[in-house]
Structures are given as C-alpha cells and as structure tokens.
Coordinates of C-alpha atoms in Angstrom, one line a residue:
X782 CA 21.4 89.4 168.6
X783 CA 21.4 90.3 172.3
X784 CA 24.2 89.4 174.4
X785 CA 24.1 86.2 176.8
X786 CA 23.3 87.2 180.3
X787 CA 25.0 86.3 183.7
X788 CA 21.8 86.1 186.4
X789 CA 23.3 84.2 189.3
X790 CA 23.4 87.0 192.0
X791 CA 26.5 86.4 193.3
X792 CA 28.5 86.8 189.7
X793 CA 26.2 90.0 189.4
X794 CA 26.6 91.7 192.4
X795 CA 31.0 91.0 192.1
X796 CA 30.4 92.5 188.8
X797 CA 28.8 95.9 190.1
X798 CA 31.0 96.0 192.6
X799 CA 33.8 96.7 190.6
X800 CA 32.2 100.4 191.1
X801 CA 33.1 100.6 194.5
X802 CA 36.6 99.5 193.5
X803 CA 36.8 103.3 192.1
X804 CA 36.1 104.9 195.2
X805 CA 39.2 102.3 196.8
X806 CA 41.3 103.5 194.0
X807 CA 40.9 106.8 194.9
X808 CA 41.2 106.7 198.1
X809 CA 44.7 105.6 198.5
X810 CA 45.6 107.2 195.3
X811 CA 46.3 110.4 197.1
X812 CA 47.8 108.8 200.8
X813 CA 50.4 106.9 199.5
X814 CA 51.9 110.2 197.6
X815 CA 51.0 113.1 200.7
X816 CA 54.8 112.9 202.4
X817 CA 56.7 111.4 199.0
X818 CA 59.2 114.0 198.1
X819 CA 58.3 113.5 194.3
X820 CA 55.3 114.5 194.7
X821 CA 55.7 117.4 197.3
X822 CA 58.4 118.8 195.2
X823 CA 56.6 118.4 191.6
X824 CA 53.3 120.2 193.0
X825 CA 55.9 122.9 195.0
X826 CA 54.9 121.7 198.7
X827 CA 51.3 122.3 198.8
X828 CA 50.5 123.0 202.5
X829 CA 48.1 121.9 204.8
X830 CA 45.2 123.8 202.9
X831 CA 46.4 122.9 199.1
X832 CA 46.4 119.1 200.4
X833 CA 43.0 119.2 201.9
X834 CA 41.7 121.2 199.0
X835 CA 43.6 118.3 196.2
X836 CA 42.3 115.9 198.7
X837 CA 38.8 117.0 198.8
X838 CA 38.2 117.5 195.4
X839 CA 37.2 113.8 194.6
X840 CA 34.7 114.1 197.5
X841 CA 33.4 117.9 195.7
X842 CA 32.9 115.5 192.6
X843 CA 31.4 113.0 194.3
X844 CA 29.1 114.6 196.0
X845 CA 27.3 116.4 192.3
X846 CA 27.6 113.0 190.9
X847 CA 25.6 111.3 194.1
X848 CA 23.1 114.5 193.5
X849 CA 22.7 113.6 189.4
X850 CA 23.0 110.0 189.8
X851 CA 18.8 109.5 190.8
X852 CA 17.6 111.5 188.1
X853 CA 20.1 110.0 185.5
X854 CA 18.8 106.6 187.1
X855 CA 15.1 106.8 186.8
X856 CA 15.6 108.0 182.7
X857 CA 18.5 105.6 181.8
X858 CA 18.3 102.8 184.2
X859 CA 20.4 101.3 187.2
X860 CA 23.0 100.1 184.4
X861 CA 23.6 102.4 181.7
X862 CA 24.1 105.2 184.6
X863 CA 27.0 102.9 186.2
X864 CA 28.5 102.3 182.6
X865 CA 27.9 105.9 182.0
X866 CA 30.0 106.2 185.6
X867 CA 32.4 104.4 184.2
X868 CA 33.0 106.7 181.2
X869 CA 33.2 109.8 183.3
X870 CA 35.9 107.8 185.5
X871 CA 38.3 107.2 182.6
X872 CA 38.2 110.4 181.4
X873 CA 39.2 111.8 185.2
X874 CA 41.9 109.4 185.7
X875 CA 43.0 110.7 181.9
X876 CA 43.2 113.5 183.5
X877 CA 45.1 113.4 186.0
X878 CA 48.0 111.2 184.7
X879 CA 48.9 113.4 182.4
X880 CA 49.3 116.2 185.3
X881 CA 51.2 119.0 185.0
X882 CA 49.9 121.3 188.1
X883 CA 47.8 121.3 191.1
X884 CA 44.7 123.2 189.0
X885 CA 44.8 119.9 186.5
X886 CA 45.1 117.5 189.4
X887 CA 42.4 118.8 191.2
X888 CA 40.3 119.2 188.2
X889 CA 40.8 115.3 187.4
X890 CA 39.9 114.4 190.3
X891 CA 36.6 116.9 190.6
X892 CA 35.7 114.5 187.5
X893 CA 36.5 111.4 189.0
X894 CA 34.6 112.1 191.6
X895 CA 31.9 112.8 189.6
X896 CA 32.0 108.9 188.4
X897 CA 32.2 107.9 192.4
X898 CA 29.3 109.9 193.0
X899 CA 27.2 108.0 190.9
X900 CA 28.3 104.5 191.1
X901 CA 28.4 105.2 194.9
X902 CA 25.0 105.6 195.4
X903 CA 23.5 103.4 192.1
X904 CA 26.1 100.4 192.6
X905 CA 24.1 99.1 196.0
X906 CA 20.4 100.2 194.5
X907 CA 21.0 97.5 191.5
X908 CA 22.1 95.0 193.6
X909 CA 19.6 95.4 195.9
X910 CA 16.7 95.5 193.2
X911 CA 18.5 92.2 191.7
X912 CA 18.8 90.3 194.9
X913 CA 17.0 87.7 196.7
X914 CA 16.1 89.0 200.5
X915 CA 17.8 86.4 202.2
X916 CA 21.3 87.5 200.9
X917 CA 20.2 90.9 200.0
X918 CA 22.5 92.1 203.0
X919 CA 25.7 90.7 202.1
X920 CA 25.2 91.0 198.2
X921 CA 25.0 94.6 199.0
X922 CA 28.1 94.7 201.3
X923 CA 30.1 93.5 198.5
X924 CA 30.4 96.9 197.5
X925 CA 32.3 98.1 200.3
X926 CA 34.4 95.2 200.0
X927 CA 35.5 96.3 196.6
X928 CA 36.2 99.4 198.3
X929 CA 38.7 98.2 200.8
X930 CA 40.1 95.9 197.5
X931 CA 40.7 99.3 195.9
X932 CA 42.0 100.9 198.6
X933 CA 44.7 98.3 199.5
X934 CA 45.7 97.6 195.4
X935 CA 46.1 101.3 194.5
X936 CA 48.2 101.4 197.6
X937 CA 50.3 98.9 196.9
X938 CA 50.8 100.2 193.2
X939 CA 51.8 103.7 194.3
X940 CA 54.1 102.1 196.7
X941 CA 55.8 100.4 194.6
X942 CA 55.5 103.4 191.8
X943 CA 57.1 105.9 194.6
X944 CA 60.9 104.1 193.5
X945 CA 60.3 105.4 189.9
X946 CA 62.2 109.0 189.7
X947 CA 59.8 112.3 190.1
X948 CA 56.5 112.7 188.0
X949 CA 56.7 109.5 186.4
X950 CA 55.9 108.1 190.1
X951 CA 52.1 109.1 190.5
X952 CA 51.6 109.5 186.8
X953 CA 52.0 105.8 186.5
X954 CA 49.7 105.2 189.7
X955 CA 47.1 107.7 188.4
X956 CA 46.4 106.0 185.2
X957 CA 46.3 102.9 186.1
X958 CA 43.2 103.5 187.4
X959 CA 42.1 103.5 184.1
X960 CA 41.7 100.0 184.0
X961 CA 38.8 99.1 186.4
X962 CA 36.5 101.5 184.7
X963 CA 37.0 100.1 181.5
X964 CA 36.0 96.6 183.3
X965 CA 33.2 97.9 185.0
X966 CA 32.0 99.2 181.4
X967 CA 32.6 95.9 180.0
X968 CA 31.5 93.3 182.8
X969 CA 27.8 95.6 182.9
X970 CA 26.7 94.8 179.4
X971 CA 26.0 90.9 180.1
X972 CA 24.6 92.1 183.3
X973 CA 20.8 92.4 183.5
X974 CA 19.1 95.4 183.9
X975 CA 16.9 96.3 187.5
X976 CA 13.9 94.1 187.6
X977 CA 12.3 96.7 189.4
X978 CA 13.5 99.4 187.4
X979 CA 11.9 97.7 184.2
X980 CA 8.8 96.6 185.9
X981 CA 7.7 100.5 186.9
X982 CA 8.3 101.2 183.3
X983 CA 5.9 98.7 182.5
X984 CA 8.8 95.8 181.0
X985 CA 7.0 93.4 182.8
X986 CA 8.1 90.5 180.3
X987 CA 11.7 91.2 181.1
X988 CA 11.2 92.1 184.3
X989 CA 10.0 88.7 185.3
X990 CA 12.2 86.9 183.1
X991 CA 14.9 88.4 185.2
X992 CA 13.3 87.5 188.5
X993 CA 12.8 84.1 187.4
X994 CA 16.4 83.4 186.9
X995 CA 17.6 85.3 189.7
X996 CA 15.4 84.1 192.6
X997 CA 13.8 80.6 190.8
X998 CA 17.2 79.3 188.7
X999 CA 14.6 79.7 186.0
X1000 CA 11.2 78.3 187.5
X1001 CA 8.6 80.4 187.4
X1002 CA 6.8 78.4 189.7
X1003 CA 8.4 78.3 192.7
X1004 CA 7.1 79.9 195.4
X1005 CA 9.0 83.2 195.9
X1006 CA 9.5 84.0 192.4
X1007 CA 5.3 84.6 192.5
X1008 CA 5.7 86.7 196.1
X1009 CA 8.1 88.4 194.5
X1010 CA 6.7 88.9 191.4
X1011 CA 2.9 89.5 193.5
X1012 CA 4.7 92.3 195.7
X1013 CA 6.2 94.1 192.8
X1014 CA 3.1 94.3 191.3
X1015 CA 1.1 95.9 193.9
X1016 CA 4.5 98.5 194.9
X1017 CA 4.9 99.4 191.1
X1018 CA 0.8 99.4 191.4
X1019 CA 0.5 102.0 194.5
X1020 CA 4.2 104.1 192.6
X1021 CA 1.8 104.6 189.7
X1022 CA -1.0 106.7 191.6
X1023 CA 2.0 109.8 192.0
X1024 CA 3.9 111.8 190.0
X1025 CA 7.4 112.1 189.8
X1026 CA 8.9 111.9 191.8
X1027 CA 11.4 115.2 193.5
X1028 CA 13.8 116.1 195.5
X1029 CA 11.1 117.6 197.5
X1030 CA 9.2 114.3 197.9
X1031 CA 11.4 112.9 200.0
X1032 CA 10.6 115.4 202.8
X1033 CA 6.8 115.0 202.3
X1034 CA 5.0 113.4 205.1
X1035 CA 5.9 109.8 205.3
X1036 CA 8.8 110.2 203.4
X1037 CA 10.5 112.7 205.9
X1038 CA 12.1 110.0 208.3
X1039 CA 13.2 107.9 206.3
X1040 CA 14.9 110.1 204.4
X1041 CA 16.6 111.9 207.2
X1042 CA 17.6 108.3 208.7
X1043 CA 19.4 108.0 205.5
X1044 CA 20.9 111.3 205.3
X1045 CA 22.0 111.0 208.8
X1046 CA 23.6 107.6 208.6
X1047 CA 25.5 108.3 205.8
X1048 CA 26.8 111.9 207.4
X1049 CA 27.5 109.5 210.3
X1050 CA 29.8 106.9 208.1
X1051 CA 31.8 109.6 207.9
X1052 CA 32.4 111.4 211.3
X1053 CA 33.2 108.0 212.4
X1054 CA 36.7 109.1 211.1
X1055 CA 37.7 106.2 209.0
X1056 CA 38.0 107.9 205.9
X1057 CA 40.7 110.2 207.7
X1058 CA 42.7 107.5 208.5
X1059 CA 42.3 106.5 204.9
X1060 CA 43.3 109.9 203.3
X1061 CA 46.3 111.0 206.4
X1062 CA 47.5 107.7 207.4
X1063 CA 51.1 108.3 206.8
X1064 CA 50.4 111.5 208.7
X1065 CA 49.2 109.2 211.9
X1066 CA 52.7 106.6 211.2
X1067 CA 54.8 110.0 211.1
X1068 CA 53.4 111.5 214.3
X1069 CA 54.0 107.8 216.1
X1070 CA 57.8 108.3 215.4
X1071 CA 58.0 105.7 211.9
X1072 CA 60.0 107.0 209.5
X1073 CA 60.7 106.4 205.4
X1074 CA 59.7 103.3 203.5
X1075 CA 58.7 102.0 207.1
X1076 CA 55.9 104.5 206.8
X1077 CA 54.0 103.0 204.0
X1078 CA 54.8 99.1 204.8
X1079 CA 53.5 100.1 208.0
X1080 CA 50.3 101.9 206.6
X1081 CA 49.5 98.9 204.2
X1082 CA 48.7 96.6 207.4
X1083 CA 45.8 98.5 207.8
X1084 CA 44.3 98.8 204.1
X1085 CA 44.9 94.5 204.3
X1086 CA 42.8 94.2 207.9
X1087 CA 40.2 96.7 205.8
X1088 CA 39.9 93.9 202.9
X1089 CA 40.1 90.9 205.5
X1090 CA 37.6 91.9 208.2
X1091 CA 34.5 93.3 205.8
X1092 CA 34.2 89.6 205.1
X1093 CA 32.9 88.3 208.3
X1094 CA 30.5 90.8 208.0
X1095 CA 29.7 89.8 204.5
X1096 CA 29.0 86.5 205.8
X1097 CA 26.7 87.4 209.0
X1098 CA 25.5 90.1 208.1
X1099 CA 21.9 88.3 207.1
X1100 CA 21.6 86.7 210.8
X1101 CA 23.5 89.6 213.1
X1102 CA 21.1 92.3 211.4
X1103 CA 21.5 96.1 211.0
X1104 CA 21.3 97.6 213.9
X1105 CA 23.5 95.1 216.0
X1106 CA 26.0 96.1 214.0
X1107 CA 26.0 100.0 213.4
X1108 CA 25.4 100.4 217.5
X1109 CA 27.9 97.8 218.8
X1110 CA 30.2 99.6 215.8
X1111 CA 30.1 102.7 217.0
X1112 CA 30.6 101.8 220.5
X1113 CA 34.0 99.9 219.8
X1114 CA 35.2 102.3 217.0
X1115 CA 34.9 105.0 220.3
X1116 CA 36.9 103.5 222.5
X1117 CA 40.3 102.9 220.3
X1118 CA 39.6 106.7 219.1
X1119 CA 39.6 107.5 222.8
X1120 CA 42.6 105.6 223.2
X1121 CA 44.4 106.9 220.9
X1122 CA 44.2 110.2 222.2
X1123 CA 44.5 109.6 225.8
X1124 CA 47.9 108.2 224.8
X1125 CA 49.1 111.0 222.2
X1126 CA 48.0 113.4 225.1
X1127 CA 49.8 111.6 227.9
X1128 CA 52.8 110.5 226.1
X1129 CA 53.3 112.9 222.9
X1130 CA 54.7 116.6 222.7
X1131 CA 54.5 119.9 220.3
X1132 CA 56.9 120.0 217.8
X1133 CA 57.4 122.1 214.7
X1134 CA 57.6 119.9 212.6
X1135 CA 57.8 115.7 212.4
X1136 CA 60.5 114.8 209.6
X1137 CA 60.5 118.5 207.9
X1138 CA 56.2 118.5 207.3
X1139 CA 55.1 121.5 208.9
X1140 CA 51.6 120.0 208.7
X1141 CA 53.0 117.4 211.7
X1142 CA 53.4 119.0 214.7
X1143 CA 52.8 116.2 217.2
X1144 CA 55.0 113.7 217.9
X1145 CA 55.1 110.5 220.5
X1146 CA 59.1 109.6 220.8
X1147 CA 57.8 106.6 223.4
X1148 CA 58.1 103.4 221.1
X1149 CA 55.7 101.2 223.6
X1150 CA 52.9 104.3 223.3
X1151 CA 53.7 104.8 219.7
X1152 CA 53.5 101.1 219.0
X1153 CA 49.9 101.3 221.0
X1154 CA 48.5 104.1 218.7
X1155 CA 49.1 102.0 215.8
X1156 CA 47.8 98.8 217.4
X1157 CA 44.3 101.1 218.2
X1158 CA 44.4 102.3 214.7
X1159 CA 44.4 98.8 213.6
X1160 CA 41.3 97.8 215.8
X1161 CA 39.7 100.8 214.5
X1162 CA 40.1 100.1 211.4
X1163 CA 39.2 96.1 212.0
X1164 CA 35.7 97.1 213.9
X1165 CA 35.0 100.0 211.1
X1166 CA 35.4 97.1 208.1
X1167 CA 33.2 94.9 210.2
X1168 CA 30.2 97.2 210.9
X1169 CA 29.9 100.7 209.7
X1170 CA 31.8 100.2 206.5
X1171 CA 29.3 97.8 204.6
X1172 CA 26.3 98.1 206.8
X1173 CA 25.5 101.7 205.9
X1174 CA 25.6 101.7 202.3
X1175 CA 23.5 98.4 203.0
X1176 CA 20.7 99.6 205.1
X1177 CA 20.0 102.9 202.9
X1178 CA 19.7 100.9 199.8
X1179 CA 16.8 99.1 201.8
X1180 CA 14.9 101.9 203.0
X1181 CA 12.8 103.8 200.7
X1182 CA 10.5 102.1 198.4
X1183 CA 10.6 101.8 194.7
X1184 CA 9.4 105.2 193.4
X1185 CA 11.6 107.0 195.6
X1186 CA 14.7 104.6 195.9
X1187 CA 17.2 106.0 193.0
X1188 CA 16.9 109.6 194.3
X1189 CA 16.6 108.9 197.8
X1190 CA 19.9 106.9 197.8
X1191 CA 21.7 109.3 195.5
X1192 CA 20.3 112.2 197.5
X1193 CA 21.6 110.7 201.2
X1194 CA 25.1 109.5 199.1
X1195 CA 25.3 113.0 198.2
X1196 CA 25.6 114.2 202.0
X1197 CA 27.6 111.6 202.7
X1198 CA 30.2 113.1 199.7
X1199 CA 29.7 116.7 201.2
X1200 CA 31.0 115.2 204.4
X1201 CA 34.1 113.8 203.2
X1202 CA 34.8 117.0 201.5
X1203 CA 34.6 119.0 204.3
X1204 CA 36.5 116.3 206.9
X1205 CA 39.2 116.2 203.8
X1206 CA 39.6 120.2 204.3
X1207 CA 39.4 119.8 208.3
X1208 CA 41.6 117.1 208.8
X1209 CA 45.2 118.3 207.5
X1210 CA 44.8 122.4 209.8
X1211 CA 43.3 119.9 212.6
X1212 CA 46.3 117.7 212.9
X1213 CA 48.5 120.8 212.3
X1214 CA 46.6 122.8 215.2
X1215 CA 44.9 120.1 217.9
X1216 CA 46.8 117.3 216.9
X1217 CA 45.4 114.4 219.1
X1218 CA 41.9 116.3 220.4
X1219 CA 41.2 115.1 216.5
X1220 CA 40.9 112.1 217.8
X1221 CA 38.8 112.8 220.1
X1222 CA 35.9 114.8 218.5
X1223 CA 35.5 111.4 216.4
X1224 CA 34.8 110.1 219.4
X1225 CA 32.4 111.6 220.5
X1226 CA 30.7 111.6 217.0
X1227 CA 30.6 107.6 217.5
X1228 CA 28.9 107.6 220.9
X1229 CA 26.1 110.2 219.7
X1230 CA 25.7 107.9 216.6
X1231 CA 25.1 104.9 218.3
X1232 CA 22.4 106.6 220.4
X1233 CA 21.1 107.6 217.4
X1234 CA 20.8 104.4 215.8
X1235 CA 19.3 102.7 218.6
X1236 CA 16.0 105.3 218.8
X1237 CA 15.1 106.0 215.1
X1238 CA 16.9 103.2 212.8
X1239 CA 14.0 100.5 212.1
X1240 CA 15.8 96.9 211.8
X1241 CA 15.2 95.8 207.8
X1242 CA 17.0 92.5 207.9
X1243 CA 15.2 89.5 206.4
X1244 CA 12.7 91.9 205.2
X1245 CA 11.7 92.2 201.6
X1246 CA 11.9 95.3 200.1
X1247 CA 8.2 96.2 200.1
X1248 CA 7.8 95.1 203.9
X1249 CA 10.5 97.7 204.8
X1250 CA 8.2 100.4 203.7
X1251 CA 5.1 98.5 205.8
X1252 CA 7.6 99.6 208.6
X1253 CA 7.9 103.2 208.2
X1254 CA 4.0 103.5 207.4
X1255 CA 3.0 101.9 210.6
X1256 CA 5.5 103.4 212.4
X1257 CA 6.2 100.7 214.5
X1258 CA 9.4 101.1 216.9
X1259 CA 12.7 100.7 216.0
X1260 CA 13.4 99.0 218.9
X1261 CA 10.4 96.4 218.3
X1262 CA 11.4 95.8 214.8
X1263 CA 13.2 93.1 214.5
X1264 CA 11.1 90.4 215.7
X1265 CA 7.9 92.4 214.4
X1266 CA 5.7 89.7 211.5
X1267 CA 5.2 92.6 209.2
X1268 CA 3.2 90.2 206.9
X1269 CA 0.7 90.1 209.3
X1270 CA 0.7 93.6 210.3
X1271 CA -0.1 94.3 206.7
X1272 CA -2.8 92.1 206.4
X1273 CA -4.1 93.4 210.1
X1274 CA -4.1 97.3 208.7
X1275 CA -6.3 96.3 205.5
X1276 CA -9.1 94.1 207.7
X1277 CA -9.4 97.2 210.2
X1278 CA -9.5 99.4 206.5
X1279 CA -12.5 96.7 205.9
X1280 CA -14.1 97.2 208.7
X1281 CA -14.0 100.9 209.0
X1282 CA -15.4 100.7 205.5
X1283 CA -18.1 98.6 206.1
X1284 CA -19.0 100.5 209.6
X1285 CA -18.7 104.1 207.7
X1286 CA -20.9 102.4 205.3
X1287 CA -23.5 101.5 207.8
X1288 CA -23.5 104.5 209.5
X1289 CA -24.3 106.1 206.6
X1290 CA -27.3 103.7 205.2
X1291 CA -28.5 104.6 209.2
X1292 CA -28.3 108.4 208.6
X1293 CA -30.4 108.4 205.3
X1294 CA -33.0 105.5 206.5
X1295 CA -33.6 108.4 210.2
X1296 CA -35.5 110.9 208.5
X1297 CA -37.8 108.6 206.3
X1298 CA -39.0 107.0 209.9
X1299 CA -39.8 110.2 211.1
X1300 CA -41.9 110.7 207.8
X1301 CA -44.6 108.2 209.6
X1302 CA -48.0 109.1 211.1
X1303 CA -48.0 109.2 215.1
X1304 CA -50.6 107.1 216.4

C-alpha cells in the first residue's frame, strides 16, 4: 500500500527545506564554541590555522557531496538522494558528538558536509521541478530560510550548552543535530517524487498525476496543468535526442554561459563575506571591545535579523525579480563592509592579543565606533538575508534545462562549497594579520559582482522553466530580459525555421528544374 502523499507546494517545499536547516546547523555549530574555554582547552588551543582547517572541513565535505549529488540525482531521483543526504548527515553528527580529538572532529564534520553538499544543491532543484512558476521564486527561497532557522537554533542550543562543564558542552550541541536529519528522512517519504525527474524516465502517469495536484488542486483540465504538461513534453522530447549527459556538457556550446553564470554567482554568494560573519562572529564582538556572555547574546541579534529579513524576500521575491535584487544587494552589502573598515581603521589599534586569543589582534576601545561596527554588521547581515542569501540558490535552480539541471546545480554548488572552504582557511590568518583591510577586500568583491550581474545574468522571473532556456538560446540581453514575451519569441524563431525551410526548399526545386530548360532546342 503506498503511503498518502502531501502535494500542496507550500507543505512540500517546508518539508525539503528542512535540508537547508543542516547547513544552519552547521554553521553556528562551530561559532558559538571558537572563544569558549571548554572547547579551546579540550581540543588544546587550536590556533588560527587548526580553526580554519576544523572550520573548513564541513565546506571540504560539502563541496564532494555538491560534486556527487547530480550523478546520484539523475540514477536515484531528486528524493531518495536528499533522504540518502540525510543518512550521511546522522552518521557525521554521530561522529562528532562522541569527539575525542581534533582528527575525529574534523573527520565528522568532512562527513557532514558530505550530506550538505547534496541536499545543498538537490533541495532547490525538487522544489523547483514541483513548483508552480508564479511562486517558483519564493518556494525556492525557503531553503535559505531554513538556513538562517538553523543557524539561529543551533546557536541558541550551544549557547545555552556552553554552562554545562567541559566536553559535555559541544558534545550535547553536536548531537543534537541528529534530529533534523532524521525529520528530513521521515517528512520525504509522503513527499512526491520530481515530476520532471519521472517524466524524462518515461513515468509519465505519475508524472502528471503529480502535476495535476500540484498546479490544478487535481484538475486535469485546467489550463496550466496542459501548458505544463505540453512544455514538459516537448523539453523531455528535445532531452531525449542526447546522451548523457557530463560534466563536460556543461561547457559545450550553449551550455557554456550558463553554466559559468552559475558557477560564478554562487563563487560570488560567497565573497560577499556573509558566511565569515557567520563562522568568526564572536571574533568581530571581541575586536569591538564586548566581552564574556555579552559576546554571544550580542552575536545572536544577528542570526535573528538573518531568520526575520529572508522573509520579505520570500514574499516579493516573484514581483522584485532576480536581478533587482542580487545588484541592489551587492551595492548595499558594500557600503556597511566599507564602513566597517573605514571605522576599525580610523578608530581601532594593533594589539597582541584581544581577551588572551592571539588570533585577535585588532581592537576598537571607542564604545560609539565599536557600537557602529556592530550596527553595520547588522545591516550587512539584514541586506545579505534579503537579496543574495535566497536569490542565488533561487536563480541557479532556474537556469539550465531539464537534462542538464541535477549536474549543473550540483556542479555550480560544488564551487560555491570550495569557496567556503578556502574563505574558512583565509579568514582566521586574515583577521590575525590585516585585521580590518578583511573587510575591505569583501568589498570590493560586492562592487565587481554587482557589475557582473547587471551584463551577463538573464532575468528568469515569471518565466517557466522551459522559457528560461528560450533565453539563453536566443541570446537575448540580460539587460532586455525582463520585459522580453519569450512565448512569442519562440513561436517567431520556428516561423523564420519555416520559412527558411520552405525558401531552401525552393531554391532547390529551382536548381534541379535549370538544367532540364537548357535541355530545349534553340529556335
């Protein structure tokens, strides 16, 4: 007997999401613990290297499990490889609550990261496949909501786990993390699998069973349940006439773009520099002159705007479009990062160390500048969760069509994992050697992004899945792409295919008919 199925969107795509609640979870699973004594004592104070390499690790995981996760995809489906995700995760946090050295810690989290990787970059494909276009944007975007949800809860658990005495503190905090994988296992299996996964594997029963109760409440008759179903048709259709599909095909001609667009605006999620502030927080707090308990109350503010300000792009994300929001982003995220540097720079000082961390060696003893930096770290972190936190993982879920959309998304996820392993290295030498000019090279990473965005990101709001990839065939402007009808540009392009066709043919019927006149008797 099969199991009863949940196909209202919204219940599906919370569901899923509880994938990106893993990556939250992780996130703050390290900050909370990098200036506790506990944990600097148990792990004999790693320095700034050990912290970025414990740190890092998830991201190293992550970024093989982003790389995997397409392939897995295409042979399992969008939801056994996010249950098998969720597997992988349990085992990792396994792992690393039962701790007993930095080797074991980083391995648990190397295998965590493994289960980020894939839910990462498979979470937003399912709920894209599985949502209607109008909402497709903010569906997606969920995900990164249940990121900031998983940042701020994991935060507030170690906080309060730090007042248990020595390992018990981040063993405690480690495995609860446990938990939300063994939802995400559960919650799947009265999930429906990818309409579109099932239709290129010829399930076309299911697959349209699926479609009607997600887009029709059940009626096959209305209107776009049969677009939807008619444009599936002729993608799976045109998918069938290649291969399988590589690695490599993502860099064949017409694909090439596209997939560098993707690669490069996930790469770019992460020079913004949130994820820094997410992982070194406490390190930012320390250097403004805070001190103790008032360290992490003070950090949590932040993790709470993160949870409350990805909602307002949840909700306009459908009408603002994409790139609005990933170009005005980048442009505010620059200035508080400017900011805060111009006032470290004008109102900090060297120092060995801030409150006996050797990794700290700036400090800003001015409470109205210190209380500034935070207040800029806040806005940072306000303008990140509206924009570039759910609009990336949005808009590369949108961009490649169907045969290539599994690998291409785990393959752009998978740079955007080897990015936050390398910034999670960087970060801990760079506040110990340029201190505030980190600050600043983030800054500068937003303004080229945003002129980035603005010349080669096409606009795919509204759009439906199949009319994004009319966009990148026709190469029409990004610029000009919002308001293009790419309906009728589509139909356009196959009546000048027509009449090419028809005026090849003619030419041709002319060339053979010449020489039989020139077969006639002069008179």
């Amino acid at each position: 007997m099969r199991a009863p199925r949940i196909y209202n969107p919204y219940l599906v795509a919370l569901s899923a999401t509880i994938g990106g609640m893993l990556f939250g979870f992780d996130i703050s699973s390290v900050s909370a613990f990098v200036d506790n004594a506990s944990y600097r004592q148990f792990f004999n104070y790693p320095g700034s290297t050990e912290q970025g390499g414990i740190t890092a690790a998830m991201a190293g995981g992550s970024f093989v499990g982003s790389l995997c996760a397409g392939f897995v995809s295409d042979k399992l489906g969008r939801k056994y490889t996010i249950q098998l995700g969720a597997i992988i995760w349990i085992i990792g946090a396994a792992i690393q609550c039962s701790v007993q050295n930095v080797a074991q810690l980083i391995c648990g989290r190397l295998v965590a990261g493994l289960a980020i990787g894939i839910c990462s970059s498979q979470v937003p494909v399912y709920i894209a496949e599985l949502s209607p276009k109008q909402i497709r944007g903010r569906l997606v975007g969920l995900f990164q909501w249940a990121v900031t949800w998983g940042i701020m809860i994991m935060f507030y658990i170690s906080y309060g786990c730090t007042f248990l005495d020595r390992p018990k503190s981040f063993r405690l905090a480690w495995g609860i993390q446990m938990i939300p994988g063994l939802l995400l296992l559960l919650t799947l299996i009265v999930l429906p699998e990818s309409p579109r996964w099932l239709a290129a594997r010829d399930k076309w029963d299911e697959a349209i069973e699926i479609i009607t109760h997600v887009q029709g409440k059940g009626d096959i008759e209305n209107p776009d349940v049969q677009i939807e179903i008619q444009e599936l048709r002729e993608a799976v259709r045109i998918d069938k006439l290649s291969e399988d599909v590589t690695i490599f095909d993502l860099f064949a001609k017409g694909s090439r773009l596209r997939t560098f667009v993707g690669v490069s605006g996930q790469i770019w999620q992460q020079l913004t520099g949130m994820n820094v502030m997410m992982y070194y927080v406490v390190y930012t707090f320390l250097m403004a002159g805070y001190q103790g308990n008032t360290v992490l109350v003070s950090s949590s503010i932040q993790y709470v705007i993160n949870v409350v300000m990805t909602v307002p792009a949840l909700i306009f994300i459908d009408s603002w479009g994409r790139r609005p929001l990933l170009i005005y982003g980048a442009c505010i995220m620059a200035v508080w990062l400017f900011a805060v540097s111009g006032l470290m720079a004008a109102h900090g000082h060297w120092v060995p160390n801030v409150g006996g961390n050797p990794n700290i060696r700036w400090f800003v003893p001015e409470k109205p500048a210190a209380k500034a930096i935070i207040a800029c770290n806040y806005l940072f972190v306000a303008t990140f969760a509206t924009t570039w936190g759910p609009g990336i993982w949005i808009y590369v879920s949108e961009i490649f069509p169907l045969k290539q959309r599994a690998i291409g998304n785990g393959f752009c996820g998978a740079w955007n994992w080897i990015f936050n392993f390398a910034l999670a290295f960087f970060v801990p030498p760079a506040f110990q050697n340029i201190q505030w000019k980190t600050y600043l090279i983030f800054a500068v990473f937003c303004i080229a992004m945003a002129i980035h965005v603005f010349f080669l990101f096409p606009e795919t709001k509204g759009k439906t899945l199949e009319e994004i990839d009319i966009i990148w065939s026709e190469h029409i402007k990004p610029w000009k792409t919002a308001n293009a009808d790419v309906t009728e540009l589509a139909a356009n392009r196959d009546l000048a295919k027509d009449g090419k066709t028809k005026e090849v043919e003619h030419m041709e019927h002319t060339a053979t008919a010449a020489p039989a006149a020139e077969t006639e008797p002069k008179v």
